[in-house]
Amino acid sequence: MAATATLATATEPGGAEPPAKRRLALLRSGKALTGVLIFGSFVLLAVIGPYIAPDDPSKTGGPVLQSPSADHLLGTTQSGQDVLSQILVGARTSMLVGFVAATFATALAVLIGVTAGYLGGWADEALSMLTNIFLVIPALPLTIVLTGYLKDGGWFPIAVVISVTGWAFGARLLRAQTLSLRNRDYIKAARAVGERPWRIITVELVPNLGAIIISGFLFTFIFAILTEASLSFLGLGSLTTWSWGTTLYWAQNSSAFTTGSWWWYVPPGLCIALVGASLSLINFGADELLNPRLSPAARRAKRKERRAAAAAAAAGKDGVR
Amino acid sequence: MTQVRFLFRRIAFYAVTAWAAITMNFLIPRLMPGSPADTVLSRFKGQVSQAQVDAVKAQLGVSDKSLMSQYWTYWDNLLHGDLGVSVSYFPGRVSEVIGQGVWWTVVLIGVATLVSFVAGTLLGVLAAWKRGSRLDALLPVTTFFSAVPYFWIALVSLSVFGVELGWFPITGGYRPELQVGWSGEFISSALSHSVLPALTIIVSSIAGWLLGMRNMMLTTISEDYVLVAEAKGLRSRRVMLGYAARNALLPNISGFALSLGFIVSGSIVTETVFSYPGIGFLLFNAVLNNDYPLMQGIFLIITLMVLLANLIVDLCYVLLDPRIRQEG
Amino acid sequence: MSPVASAVGAPLLEIRGLTVDYGEGPGAVHAVDNVDLVLHRSETLGLAGESGSGKSTLAHAVTRLLRPPGTITGGQVLYHRREGKDAAGHVSDGPARSGPVNVLDMTRPELRAFRWEEIAIVFQSAMNALNPVHTVLAQIADTLKAHRPGITRAECRERAAHLLTTVGVPAARMSAYAHELSGGMRQRVMIAMALALDPEILVLDEPTTALDVVVQREVLAELVRLREEFGFSVLFITHDLSLLLEVADRVAIMYAGRVIESAPAEEVYRDPVHPYTRGLVASFPPLRGPRRELAGIGGSPPDLRALPPGCAFSPRCRHAFDRCTRDLPLLRRPAGAPERLVACHLDDPNGSADDER
Ligand SMILES: Nc1ncnc2c1ncn2[C@@H]1O[C@H](COP(=O)(O)OP(=O)(O)OP(=O)(O)O)[C@@H](O)[C@H]1O
Ligand SMILES: [Mg+2]
C-alpha cells in the first residue's frame, strides 16, 4: 500500500516545530481531514450498526439471491440472509479488531520505539534491530501462520496477532522522533537535574510525541481492518462472527462473482475500499507533515535552515559530508 | 571502504533476521495453545509407521527431549533441506511440495514487481516534472487502487476481465490437461493465466512507487544541483533523469523492504483468489487443512526469499549511491 | 538612462525595468521591482543588500532560472554579444547580426545554448550545488558535451584537469564525489565548472557565505586572479558590503527589491549618500584609517507583501520627512557625481519625484 513514501522519510528526524503545532497541522491538511472524516463515520457505524440492523445477519430462510428491494435494501444472499444487516453488524467486528489491534500495537510501538530512542547505545541497537526484523518479515504470511494455530478463537486472537505483526512501523517513527526530542533543551535540563529516565519518558517525552502516536494509531487501526478483511475473506478469520471479509468469503464461495450478484459483494468491498482510502488520505497528510518539503510554503524555510547548518558545519571543520 | 562496511552490515542484519525467522518458526508450534501434533496425527490414523508419527511429533514439539536438543535437531534437519512431511500431500515432503509451487510465485511476483516498479517510478518522475499537466489525474486514481486491498482488485478484475469479457482464464496457472514443460502451448497457457494475477499486483502496488517517486522528485527538483544542471544548459531530459530522478530514486529504493512485504502479502491473497499454483495458494490450503508442517515451511521460504530480494536491492543501492548512508 | 560608461568597457548586460513577482494578485511579492542595472565588459559589479532584498531573485531572473511561483512580469535583459558571435554564442559564418538580444525573449534551444556559454553561475551554497551521485569529472563533462557536440572523452578529461588546476584543485580530484570534498574545494570545483566554456559573465551568488573565513579569503583571492587571467565580467552578489568594496569596481545596493544606490566602490565607501547605504557602511569596521564607532541599522527588514507607500526604507530612516512616506524616490544622478545614482529625496534639488531616471 502507499506506505513507501512515508518510510522513505521516516528515518529523518522530524522538523523543529513544537509538537502541538504539528498535531494541528495534520488536521489542517485537507486530505488528512477528509480521511479522518470518512474514518469517523465508520466508527459511528460500528457503534450504532448492530442496533439499526433490520435483521439477524445469520438468519436464513428469506427470499434467495434477491436484488435490492424495499424489504431488503441491499438484497439477500444465496441462503436468504439480509446483506445490509451483515454489513451493519460486520462494521462492529471490523472496527473492534482494528481498535484492539491498534491499541496493543501502539502500546508496543511506544514502549519499544521511545525506549530505543531515549536510551540510545546498546539498548537502541538491539531494539532497532528487533524493529527492523519485524519490518522486513512479511506480515501477512506470519499472521496467517499464527492464526492457523488459533482457528475458531473468535476475533480477539486475530486482533492480538495483527498487533504482534504490525507494531514495528510505528516504533520506527517514534524512535526517530524521540531521538530528535532527546536533544531538546527541556529534556536535557530534566536529565541534568537528575530526573529518573522513566519519569522523563512518561512525563516529558510521550506527551510531546502525541501527533505521531495518534497518526501511528490510526495507521495501525486501518491496517488491521484491512488485514482482518483479507483473513476473513480467505476463510482464515473467525467464521462465527460477521465481518465484511466474512460476507465476501461467503459471496465468493457461492460464486456471486461469476453469477453477477453484485449487491452481495459490492457493498462490503466498498466499505473496505473506503476505509483503505481514508488510510491513504491520512497517510498523505502525515507525509506532508513529516516531509515538509512536500508543502510548497515550507520549502524556502527549509532552505534557509540548511544554509545555516552548512555554514555552521563549514565553520566547524570545513566539513566533509 | 564504506561500501564494503555497508554491505557487511546489511548482510549481518539479514543473517540475524533469518536466524530470528527460523527460530520463530521453531517456537511457534511449541508455544501456541492447542496441540497441533494431535490434529495432524488424527488425520493419519493407521496410515503411517511409528517412525513417521515420531517425526511429526518431534517436528511440532511433542517430545521428551529438552527444548535445546529439539532446536539442534531442527537446525540439523533444516540444513539438510528437510522441512518434514506434509499432511495434506502425504506422504510428500514439505520441501518437494514447496519446490513445485515456489517458481510460480517467484516468476509472478518478480515480473509483476519489476514492471510495477519501473512503470511506477517513471510515471512518478513524469508526474513531478510536469506538475500541473494532465498527468496529475493519475494521482487520485492510483491512490484509490493502492488503498483498496489486493483481493478486492483481484475479484473485480476476475469478474470483469475473466467472467464478463472472458478475455483471460480466471483460475489455475495453466490449462490442466497440459503437461508442465517447455512446450509452446504450455508457456502460452501459463502466460495467459498469469495476466490477471499479475495485473492485480501491478495495479495495487504501482501507486506506492509512483507517489513515493513523485514526492522525492519534488524534493530533489528544488535542490541546487538541479538548478545548476539547468543553468549549465543541459537538455531538459538530462536534467530530469540524470540529476533529479537519479537522486530521487535512492530513498525510494531504500524503502523497498517495506513495500516488498506489502506486495508479498498481497500476492498471497491474489494467488488464492485465482487459485494460482504458487506458494501463496499452497499456504492458504495448508491452513485450511491444518497442514502445520507445510504452513511453517512456506512461511520460512517466503521470509528467506524476501530477505534475499532485499539483499539484492541493497547491492543495487551500493552501486547507485556513492555515499552510502549508515541507517538500515 | 544608463550610467555613463566607466573605464572598464562597453555595456555587456543591460537590465532594464526588470520586475519579478512571487505569486499573483494582491498577495504577490514584488521581490524585484523595476530594476535597472548595467554590467560592463571586464567589470566586477557588486550587488549588496540584506537578506530578502531580492538579490538571488534578480540573478535567477537574469538567467531565466526562476522557479514557480516566481514570474518575470516586466522588463528586459539585453545581452550584447561579442563581435562575430551570434546570439547562441557560436561564431557565425553569415553576416553578424547587430544589436543586443533580449534574454527574456529567447526560445528554449537558444536559451540552452546561451546558458553557461555566455553566463555561468556559482550558487549560494557550495554544499548542494554538486550532484551527489556523479563525479566532478562527469559533471564537467556533461556541460562540455552539451555545448561542444563531438568532444571526445579524452578531451573532456584534459579540459577538466586543466580547469581544476586553474582553480587550485589537484587534477586527480576529478574522480571524487561531492561528499569527498571539503566545502572550500567544492566551491572551487563549482568555479572551475563555471569557467568550463569560457563565459563572458560570471554570476556569483554569495559564493563564499557557507565557507569559513580563511577559506573564504582564499576563494576570493582566487576569483580576483582568475578574473584578471580570463577577463570575464562578474556580477558579485553578497550581503557583505565590506567584501564588495574590496573586489568590486562598482557597487549597487538593493533594498526591498529595488536598487537604491549605485556608484563606483570607492565612492560608496568614502561617501555613501543613501541613508541605508550609510547605515551599511557604518556597520563594519573601516578597512583602513582610524577606527570609528560602529552602528547598525535600526528596525527590521520590510515585509515585501505590505510595503509602505513612498520610500520602502522610510520607516527605518532617521532622516525621513513627509515626502518620503508619500512619493516613491526614483534613481537620479546627484549633482557633481557623474557615476552615481541614488534613489532618495534628501538633497533632491528638483523637489519632484519623477524628473529624471
Ligand atoms: N519561492 C518563493 N516564493 C515566495 N517568495 C519568495 C520565494 N523565493 C523568494 N521569495 C521572496 O522574495 C524575496 C527575495 O528573496 P531572495 O532569495 O531573492 O533574497 P536574497 O536577497 O537573495 O536574500 P539572501 O541574502 O537571504 O539570499 C524574499 O523576501 C523572499 O521572501
Ligand atoms: Mg540569496
mmCIF file of C-alpha atoms and ligand atoms in Angstrom, chain A residues 307, chain C residues 55-56 124 205-206, ligand 2:
data_model
loop_
_atom_site.group_PDB
_atom_site.id
_atom_site.type_symbol
_atom_site.label_atom_id
_atom_site.label_comp_id
_atom_site.label_asym_id
_atom_site.label_seq_id
_atom_site.Cartn_x
_atom_site.Cartn_y
_atom_site.Cartn_z
ATOM 1 C CA ARG A 307 22.193 27.023 4.679
ATOM 2 C CA LYS C 55 19.449 39.648 -4.942
ATOM 3 C CA SER C 56 19.167 35.962 -5.724
ATOM 4 C CA GLN C 124 24.983 30.428 -2.817
ATOM 5 C CA ASP C 205 25.612 34.489 -5.701
ATOM 6 C CA GLU C 206 27.194 34.681 -2.271
HETATM 7 MG MG MG D 2 20.128 34.921 -1.973
#
